[in-house]
Short mmCIF file of C-alpha atoms and ligand atoms in Angstrom, two decimals:
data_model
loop_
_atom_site.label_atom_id
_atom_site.label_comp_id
_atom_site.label_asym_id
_atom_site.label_seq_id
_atom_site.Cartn_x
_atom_site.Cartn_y
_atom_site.Cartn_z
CA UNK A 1 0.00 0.00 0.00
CA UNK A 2 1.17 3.19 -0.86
CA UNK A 3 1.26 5.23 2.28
CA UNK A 4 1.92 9.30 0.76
CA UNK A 5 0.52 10.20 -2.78
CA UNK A 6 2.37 10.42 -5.88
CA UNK A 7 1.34 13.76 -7.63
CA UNK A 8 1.48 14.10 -11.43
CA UNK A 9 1.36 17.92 -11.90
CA UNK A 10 0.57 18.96 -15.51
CA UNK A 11 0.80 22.50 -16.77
CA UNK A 12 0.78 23.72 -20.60
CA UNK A 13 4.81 24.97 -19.78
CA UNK A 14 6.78 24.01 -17.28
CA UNK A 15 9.92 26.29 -16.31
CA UNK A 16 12.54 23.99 -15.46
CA UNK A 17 15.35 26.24 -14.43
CA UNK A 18 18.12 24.77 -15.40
CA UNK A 19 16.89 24.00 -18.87
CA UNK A 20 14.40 24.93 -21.60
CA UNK A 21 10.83 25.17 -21.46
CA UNK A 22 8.87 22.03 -21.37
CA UNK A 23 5.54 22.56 -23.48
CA UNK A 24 2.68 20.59 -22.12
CA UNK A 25 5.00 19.44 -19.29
CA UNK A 26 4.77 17.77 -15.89
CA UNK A 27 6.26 16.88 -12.54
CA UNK A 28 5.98 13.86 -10.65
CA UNK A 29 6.42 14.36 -7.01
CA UNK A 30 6.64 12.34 -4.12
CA UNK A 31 6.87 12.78 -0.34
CA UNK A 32 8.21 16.41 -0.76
CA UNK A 33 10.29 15.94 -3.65
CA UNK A 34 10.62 16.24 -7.65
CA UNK A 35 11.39 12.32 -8.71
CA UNK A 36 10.64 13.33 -12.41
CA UNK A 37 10.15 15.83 -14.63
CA UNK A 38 9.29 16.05 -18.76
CA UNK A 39 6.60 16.53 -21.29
CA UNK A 40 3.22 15.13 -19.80
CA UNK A 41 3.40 12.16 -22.88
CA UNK A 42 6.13 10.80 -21.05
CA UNK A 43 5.19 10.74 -17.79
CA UNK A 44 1.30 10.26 -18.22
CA UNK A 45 1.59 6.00 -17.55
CA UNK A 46 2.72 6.96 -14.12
CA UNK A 47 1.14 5.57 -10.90
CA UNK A 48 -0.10 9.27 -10.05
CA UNK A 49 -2.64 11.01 -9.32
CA UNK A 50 -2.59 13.64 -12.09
CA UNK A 51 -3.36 17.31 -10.82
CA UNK A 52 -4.33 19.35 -13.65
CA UNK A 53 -2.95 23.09 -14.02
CA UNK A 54 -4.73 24.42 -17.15
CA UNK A 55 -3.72 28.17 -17.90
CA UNK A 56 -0.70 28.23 -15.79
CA UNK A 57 2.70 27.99 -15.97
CA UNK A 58 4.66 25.58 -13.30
CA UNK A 59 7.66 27.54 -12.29
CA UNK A 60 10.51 26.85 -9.32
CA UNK A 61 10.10 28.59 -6.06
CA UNK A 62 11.54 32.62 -5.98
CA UNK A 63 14.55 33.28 -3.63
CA UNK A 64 14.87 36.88 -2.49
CA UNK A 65 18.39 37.82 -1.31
CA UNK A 66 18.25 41.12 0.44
CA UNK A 67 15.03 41.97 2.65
CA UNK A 68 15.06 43.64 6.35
CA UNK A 69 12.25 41.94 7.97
CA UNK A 70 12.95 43.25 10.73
CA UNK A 71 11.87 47.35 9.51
CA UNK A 72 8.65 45.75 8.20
CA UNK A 73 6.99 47.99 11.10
CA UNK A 74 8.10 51.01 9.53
CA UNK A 75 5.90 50.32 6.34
CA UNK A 76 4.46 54.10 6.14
CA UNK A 77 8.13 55.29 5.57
CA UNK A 78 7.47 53.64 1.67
CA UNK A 79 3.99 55.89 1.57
CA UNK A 80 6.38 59.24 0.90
CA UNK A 81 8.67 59.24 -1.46
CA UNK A 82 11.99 61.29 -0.23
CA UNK A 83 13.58 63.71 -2.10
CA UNK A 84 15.15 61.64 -5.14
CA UNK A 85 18.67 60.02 -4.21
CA UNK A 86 18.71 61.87 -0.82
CA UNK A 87 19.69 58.97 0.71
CA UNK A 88 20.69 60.49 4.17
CA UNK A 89 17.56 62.35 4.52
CA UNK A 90 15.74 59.30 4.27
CA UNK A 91 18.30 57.44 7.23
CA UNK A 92 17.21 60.30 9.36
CA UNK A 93 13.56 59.73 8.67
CA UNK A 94 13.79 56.20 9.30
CA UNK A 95 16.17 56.43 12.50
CA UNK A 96 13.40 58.89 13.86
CA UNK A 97 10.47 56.86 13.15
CA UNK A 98 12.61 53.53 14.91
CA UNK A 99 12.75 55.66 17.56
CA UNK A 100 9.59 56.65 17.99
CA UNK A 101 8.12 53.41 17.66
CA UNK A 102 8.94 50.74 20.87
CA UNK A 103 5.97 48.15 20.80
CA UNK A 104 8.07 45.47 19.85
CA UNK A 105 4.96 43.10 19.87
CA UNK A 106 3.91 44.80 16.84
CA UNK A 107 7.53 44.94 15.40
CA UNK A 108 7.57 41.13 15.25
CA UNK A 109 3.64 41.06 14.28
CA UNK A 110 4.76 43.10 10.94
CA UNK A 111 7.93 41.10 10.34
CA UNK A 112 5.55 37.79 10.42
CA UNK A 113 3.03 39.52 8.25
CA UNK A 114 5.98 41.02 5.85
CA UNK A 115 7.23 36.67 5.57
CA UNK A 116 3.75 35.51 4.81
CA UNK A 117 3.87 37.98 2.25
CA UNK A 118 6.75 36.98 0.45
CA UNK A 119 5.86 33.35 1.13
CA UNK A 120 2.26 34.03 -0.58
CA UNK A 121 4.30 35.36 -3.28
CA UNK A 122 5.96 31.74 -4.39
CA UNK A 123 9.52 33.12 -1.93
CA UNK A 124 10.83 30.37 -0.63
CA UNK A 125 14.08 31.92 0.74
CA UNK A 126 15.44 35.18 1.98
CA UNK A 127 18.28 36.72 2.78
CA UNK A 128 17.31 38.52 5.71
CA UNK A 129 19.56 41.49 7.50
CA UNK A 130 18.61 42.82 10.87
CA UNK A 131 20.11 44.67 13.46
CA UNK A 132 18.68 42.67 16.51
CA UNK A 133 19.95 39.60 17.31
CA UNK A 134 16.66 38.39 18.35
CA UNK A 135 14.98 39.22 15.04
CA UNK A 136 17.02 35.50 13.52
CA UNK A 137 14.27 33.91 15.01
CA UNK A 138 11.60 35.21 12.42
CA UNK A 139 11.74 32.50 10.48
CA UNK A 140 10.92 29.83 13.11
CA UNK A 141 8.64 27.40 11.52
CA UNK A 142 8.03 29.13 8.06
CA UNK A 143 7.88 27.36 4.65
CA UNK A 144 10.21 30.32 3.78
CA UNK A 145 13.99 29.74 4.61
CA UNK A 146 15.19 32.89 6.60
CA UNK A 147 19.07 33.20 6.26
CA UNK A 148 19.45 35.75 8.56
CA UNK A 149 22.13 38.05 9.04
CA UNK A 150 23.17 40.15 11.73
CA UNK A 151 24.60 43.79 11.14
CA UNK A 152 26.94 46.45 12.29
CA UNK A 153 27.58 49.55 11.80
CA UNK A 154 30.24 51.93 13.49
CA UNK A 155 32.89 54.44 11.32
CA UNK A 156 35.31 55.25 13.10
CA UNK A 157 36.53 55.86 16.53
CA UNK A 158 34.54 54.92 19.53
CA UNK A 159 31.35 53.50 17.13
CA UNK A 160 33.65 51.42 15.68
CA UNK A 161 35.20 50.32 18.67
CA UNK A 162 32.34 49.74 20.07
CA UNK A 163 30.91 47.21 17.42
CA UNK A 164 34.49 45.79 17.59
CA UNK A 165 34.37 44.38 21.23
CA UNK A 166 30.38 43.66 20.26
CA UNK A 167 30.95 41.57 17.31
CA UNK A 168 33.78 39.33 19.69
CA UNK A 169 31.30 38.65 21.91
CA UNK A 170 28.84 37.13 19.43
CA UNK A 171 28.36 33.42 18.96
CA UNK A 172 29.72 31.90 16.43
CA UNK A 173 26.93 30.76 14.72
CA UNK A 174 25.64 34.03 14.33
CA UNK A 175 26.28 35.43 10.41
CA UNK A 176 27.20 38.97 10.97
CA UNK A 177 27.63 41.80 8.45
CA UNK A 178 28.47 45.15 7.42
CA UNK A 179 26.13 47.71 6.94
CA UNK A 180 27.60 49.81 3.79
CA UNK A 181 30.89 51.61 3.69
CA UNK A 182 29.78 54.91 5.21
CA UNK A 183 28.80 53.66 7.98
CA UNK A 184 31.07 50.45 8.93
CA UNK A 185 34.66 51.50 9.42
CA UNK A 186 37.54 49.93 7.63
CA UNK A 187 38.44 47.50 10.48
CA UNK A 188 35.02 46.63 11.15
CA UNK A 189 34.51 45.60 7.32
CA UNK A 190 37.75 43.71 7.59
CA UNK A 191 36.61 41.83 11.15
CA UNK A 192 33.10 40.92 9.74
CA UNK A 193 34.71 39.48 6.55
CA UNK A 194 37.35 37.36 8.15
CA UNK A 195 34.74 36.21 10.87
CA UNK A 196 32.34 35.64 7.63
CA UNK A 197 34.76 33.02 5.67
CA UNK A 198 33.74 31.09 2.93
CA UNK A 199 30.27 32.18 3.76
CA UNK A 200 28.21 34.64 1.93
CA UNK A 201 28.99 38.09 2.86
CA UNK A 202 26.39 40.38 1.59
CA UNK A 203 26.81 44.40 1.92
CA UNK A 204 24.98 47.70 0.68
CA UNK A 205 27.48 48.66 -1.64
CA UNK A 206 27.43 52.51 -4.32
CA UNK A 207 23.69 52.65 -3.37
CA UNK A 208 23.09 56.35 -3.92
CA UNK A 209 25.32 59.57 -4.78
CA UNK A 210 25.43 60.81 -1.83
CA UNK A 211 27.61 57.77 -0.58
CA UNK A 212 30.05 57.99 -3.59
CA UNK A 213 30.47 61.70 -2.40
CA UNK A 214 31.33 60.71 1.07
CA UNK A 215 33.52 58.40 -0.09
CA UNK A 216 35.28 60.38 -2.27
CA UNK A 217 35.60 63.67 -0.32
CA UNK A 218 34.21 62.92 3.14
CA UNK A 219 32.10 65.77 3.19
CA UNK A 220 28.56 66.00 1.79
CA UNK A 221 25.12 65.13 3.00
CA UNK A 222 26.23 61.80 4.47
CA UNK A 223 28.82 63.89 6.72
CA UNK A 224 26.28 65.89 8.00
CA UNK A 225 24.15 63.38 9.10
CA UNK A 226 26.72 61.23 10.39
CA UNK A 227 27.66 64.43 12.18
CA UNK A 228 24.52 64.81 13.94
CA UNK A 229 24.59 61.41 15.07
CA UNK A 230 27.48 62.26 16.91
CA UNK A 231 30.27 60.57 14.46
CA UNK A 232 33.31 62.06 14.56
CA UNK A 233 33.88 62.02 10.98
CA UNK A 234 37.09 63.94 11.16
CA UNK A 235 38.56 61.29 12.49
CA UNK A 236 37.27 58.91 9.01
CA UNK A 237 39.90 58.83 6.64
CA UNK A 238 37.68 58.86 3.21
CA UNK A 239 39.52 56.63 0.63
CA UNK A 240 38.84 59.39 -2.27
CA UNK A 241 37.87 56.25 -4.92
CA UNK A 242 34.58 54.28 -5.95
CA UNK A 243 33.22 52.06 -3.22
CA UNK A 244 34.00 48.75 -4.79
CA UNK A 245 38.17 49.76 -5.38
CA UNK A 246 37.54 51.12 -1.63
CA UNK A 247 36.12 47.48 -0.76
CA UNK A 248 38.77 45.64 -3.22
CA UNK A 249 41.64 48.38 -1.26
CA UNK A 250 40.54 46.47 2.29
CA UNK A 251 40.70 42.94 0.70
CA UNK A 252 36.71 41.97 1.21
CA UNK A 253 35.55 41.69 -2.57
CA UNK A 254 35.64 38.09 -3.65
CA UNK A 255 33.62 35.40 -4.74
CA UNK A 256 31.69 35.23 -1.61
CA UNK A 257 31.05 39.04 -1.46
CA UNK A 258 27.17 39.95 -2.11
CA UNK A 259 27.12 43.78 -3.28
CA UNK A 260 23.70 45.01 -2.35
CA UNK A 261 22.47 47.65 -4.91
CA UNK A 262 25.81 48.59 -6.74
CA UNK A 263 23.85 51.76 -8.76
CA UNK A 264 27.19 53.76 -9.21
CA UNK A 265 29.66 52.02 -10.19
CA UNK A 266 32.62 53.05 -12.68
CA UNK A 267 33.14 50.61 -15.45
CA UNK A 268 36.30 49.29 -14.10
CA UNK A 269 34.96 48.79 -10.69
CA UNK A 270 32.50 46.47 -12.94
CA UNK A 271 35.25 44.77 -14.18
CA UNK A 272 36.56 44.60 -11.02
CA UNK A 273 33.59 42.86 -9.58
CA UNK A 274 33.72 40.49 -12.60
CA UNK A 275 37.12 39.48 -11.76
CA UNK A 276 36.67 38.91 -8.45
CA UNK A 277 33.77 36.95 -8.76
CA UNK A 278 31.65 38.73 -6.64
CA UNK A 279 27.47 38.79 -6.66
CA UNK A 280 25.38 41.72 -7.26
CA UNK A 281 21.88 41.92 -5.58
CA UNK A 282 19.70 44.22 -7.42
CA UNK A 283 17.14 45.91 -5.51
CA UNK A 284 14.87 47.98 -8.68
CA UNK A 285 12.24 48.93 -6.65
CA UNK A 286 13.70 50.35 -4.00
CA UNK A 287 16.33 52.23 -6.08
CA UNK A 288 13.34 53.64 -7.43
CA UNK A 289 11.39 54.37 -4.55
CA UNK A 290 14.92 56.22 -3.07
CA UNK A 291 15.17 57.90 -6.70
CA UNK A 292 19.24 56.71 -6.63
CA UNK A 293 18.93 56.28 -10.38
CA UNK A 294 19.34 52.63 -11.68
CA UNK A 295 21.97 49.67 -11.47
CA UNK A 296 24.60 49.31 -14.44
CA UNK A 297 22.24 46.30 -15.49
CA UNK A 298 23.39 45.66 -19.56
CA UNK A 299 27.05 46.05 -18.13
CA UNK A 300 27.37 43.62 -15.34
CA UNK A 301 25.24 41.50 -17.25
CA UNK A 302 27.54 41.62 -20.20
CA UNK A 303 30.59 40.75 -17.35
CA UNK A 304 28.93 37.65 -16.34
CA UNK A 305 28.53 39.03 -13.01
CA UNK A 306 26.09 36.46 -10.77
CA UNK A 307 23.11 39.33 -10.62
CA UNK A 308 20.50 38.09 -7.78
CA UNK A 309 17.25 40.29 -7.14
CA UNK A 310 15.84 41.52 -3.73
CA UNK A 311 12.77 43.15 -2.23
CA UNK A 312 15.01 45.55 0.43
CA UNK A 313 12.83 46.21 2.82
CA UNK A 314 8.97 47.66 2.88
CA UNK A 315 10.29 51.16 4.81
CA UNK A 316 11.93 51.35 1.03
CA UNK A 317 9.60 49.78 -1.14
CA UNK A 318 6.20 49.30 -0.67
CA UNK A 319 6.10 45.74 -2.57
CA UNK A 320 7.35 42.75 -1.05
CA UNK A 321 7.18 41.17 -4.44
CA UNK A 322 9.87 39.27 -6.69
CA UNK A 323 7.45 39.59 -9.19
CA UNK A 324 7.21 43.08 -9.12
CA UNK A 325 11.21 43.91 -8.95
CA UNK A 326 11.30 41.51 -12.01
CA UNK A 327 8.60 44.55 -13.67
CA UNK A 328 10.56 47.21 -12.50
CA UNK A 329 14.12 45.17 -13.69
CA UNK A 330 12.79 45.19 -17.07
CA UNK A 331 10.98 48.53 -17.27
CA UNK A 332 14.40 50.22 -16.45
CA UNK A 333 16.67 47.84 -18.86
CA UNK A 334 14.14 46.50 -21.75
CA UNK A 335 17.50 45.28 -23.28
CA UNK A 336 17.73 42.16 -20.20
CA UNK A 337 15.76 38.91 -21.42
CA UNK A 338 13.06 38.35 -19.86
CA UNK A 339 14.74 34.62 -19.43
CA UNK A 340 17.53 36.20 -17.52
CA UNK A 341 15.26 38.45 -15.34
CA UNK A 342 13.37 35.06 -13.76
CA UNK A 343 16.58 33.41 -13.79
CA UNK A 344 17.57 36.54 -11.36
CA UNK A 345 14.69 36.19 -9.23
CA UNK A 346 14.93 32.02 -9.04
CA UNK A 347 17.82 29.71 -9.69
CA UNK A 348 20.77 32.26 -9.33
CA UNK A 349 19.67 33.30 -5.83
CA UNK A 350 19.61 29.63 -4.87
CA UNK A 351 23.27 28.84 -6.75
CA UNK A 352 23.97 31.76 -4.25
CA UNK A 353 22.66 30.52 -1.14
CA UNK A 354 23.99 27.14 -2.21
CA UNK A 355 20.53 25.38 -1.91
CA UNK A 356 20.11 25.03 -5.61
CA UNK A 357 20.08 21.05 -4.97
CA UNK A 358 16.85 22.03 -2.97
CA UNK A 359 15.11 25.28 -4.79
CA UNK A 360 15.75 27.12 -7.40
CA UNK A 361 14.82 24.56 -10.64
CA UNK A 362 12.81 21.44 -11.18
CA UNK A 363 14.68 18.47 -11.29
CA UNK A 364 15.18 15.00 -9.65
CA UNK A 365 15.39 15.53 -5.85
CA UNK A 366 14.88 18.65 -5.43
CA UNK A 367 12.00 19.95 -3.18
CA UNK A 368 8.12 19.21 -4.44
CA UNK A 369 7.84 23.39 -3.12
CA UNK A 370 6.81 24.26 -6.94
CA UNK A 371 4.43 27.07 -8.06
CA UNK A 372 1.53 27.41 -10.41
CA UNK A 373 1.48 30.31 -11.71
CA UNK A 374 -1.95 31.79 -13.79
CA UNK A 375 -0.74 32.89 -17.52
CA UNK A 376 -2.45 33.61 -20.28
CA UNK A 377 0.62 32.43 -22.59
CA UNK A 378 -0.39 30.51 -25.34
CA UNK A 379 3.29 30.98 -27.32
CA UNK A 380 6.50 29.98 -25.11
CA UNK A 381 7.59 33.20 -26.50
CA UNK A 382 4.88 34.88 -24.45
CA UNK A 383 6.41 33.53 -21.30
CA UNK A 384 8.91 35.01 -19.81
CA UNK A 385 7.88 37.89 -21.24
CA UNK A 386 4.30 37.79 -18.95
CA UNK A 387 6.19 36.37 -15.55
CA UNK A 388 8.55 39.32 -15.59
CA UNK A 389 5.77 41.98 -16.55
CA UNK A 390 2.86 40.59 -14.42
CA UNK A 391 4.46 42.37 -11.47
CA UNK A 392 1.66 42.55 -8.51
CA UNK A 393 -1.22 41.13 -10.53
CA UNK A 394 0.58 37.95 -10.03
CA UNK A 395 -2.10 35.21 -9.26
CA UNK A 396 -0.20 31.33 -7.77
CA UNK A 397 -0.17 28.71 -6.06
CA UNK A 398 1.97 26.52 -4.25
CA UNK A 399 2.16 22.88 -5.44
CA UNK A 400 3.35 21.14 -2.49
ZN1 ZN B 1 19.03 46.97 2.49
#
């Protein structure tokens, strides 16, 4: 007697992942996993019971690899628009608005409600950053994997001192990360690197203007809000160069490295990158929520950079939606396939994470977490095209 069902999930395409597009194709799944996969003739003599998906499209699971949970709370932030790129302004808004705001109850209730979003959007991983260490536990019990990731933040002097002595008193199996370069010293950046390994080491890297202006000069609007925050930024040397030969300069950009945004970039510090090996998550809607400008898309593409898509978080953007950074992604850089946009949002974020064996395509063994996704797409050509334009009107479910 068979004691779990064998499902036979048939869909008029079926997005493999690591392949092309099977028309009329289907899945067999068993006990939580993918034991085959192929056009629906040769699977339909299967011992199954067949599950019929008729206008849909059966797609891998979405991985999103930079969210803050943890500043779900501070959704209104995303109802306002700030002044486009100004960056620091918007720090100060958000600081203020954390500080206002102490019913941590409610914090976690928004966090929870921010995951069951992404979940109800077919995410089945995130790459979470959060600056309480209590905040890892988010993810207890949900279908969506929360790699969580601790951050610091401290410039120079004292701050960075501070998060220093901090960080050595953390356990071990905590991940820990810089914040971005304005605001994690040197040494810090270093520490957290070295304490990261061969593990994934993901940072907000050239997100806005203002930042390359800090950088460059140490003076700007970044300076005077670090100033009011009581940073002596005299005492920060600023490396006068692009943020990724400032990164490269301190020995932290390799093939574990995650660059979070990277909107201004000089073409050799996209070389760089390239050579290095490191990631780039690209966060669209935020960028152009924040009104930094966009991401050198074509370029890194054209570099073979790994390029990995996130939601940031919804103080920044008021979507929590893969689907919808795949919209804005292509709105911004038409000249991207639409095959390399859901390849973005899906199987390179789990090559990332390293779970690809799990998530991230449809093949032998991996995990039966598959969704069906509603599409009118009568031509394969049609496709991609509709799952990277669909954006919120996005209408799945999960085939489990
Ligand atoms: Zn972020």
């Amino acid at each position: 007697m068979q004691e779990y069902p064998r499902y036979l999930y048939r869909a008029p395409f079926l997005v493999p992942g690591n392949g092309p597009v099977i028309v009329d194709g289907a899945v067999l799944t068993e006990n939580g996993l993918v034991v085959a996969v192929g056009s629906y003739a040769e699977l339909k003599d299967v011992d199954a019971q067949v599950e019929d998906y008729e206008h849909h499209v059966i797609t891998p699971s979405l991985v999103n690899c930079h969210a803050h949970l943890e500043l779900s709370y501070l959704a209104d932030l995303s109802g306002d628009c700030p002044s486009p790129g100004d960056m620091a302004g918007w720090i100060r808004k958000l600081l203020s608005a954390r500080a206002a705001h102490d019913d941590v109850a409610a914090q976690n209730d928004a966090s929870l409600m921010a995951l069951a979003r992404l979940y109800a959007g077919g995410c089945r991983a995130v790459v979470d950053i959060g600056n309480r260490e209590e905040s890892a536990l988010i993810g207890g019990g949900f279908k969506t994997e929360v790699l969580f990731f601790l951050e610091l933040l401290g410039l120079c002097g004292e701050s960075e001192e501070a998060a220093l002595s901090a960080l050595a008193g953390i356990d071990a199996d905590v991940r820990c990360t810089a914040h971005a370069p304005y605001s994690t010293g040197p040494a810090l950046i270093r520490a957290l690197k070295k304490r990261a390994g061969a593990a994934l080491f993901p940072m907000h890297v050239a997100e806005s203007a203002q930042e390359i202006e800090f950088l460059r000069t140490g003076s700007g609007p970044f300076a005077a809000f670090l100033g009011e925050r009581g940073v002596s930024v005299a005492s920060f040397v600023p490396p006068g160069m692009g943020v990724v030969r400032y990164l490269d300069s301190l020995g932290v950009v390799d093939n574990h490295t995650l660059c979070v945004h990277a909107v201004h970039l000089e073409d050799e510090e996209i070389a760089l990158l390239a050579a290095r090996g490191a990631a780039v998550c690209l966060c669209p809607g935020s960028n152009r929520f924040m009104g930094v400008g966009t991401a050198p898309v074509q370029k890194m593409f054209a570099h073979d950079i790994p390029l990995v898509l996130g939601t940031d978080s919804l103080a920044s953007n008021p979507h929590m939606s893969l689907w919808r950074e795949m919209q804005v992604l292509r709105e911004d850089h038409p000249n991207i396939s639409p095959e390399a946009v859901f390849a973005m949002a899906s199987v390179n974020g789990a090559r990332l994470l390293g779970i690809e064996g799990r998530i991230g395509t449809i093949a032998p063994g991996v995990s039966s977490s598959l969704l069906a996704v509603r599409c009118p797409a009568k031509k394969e050509a049609e496709l991609f095209e509709f799952l990277t334009s669909v954006g919120t009107d996005i209408s799945l479910e999960w085939l489990e």
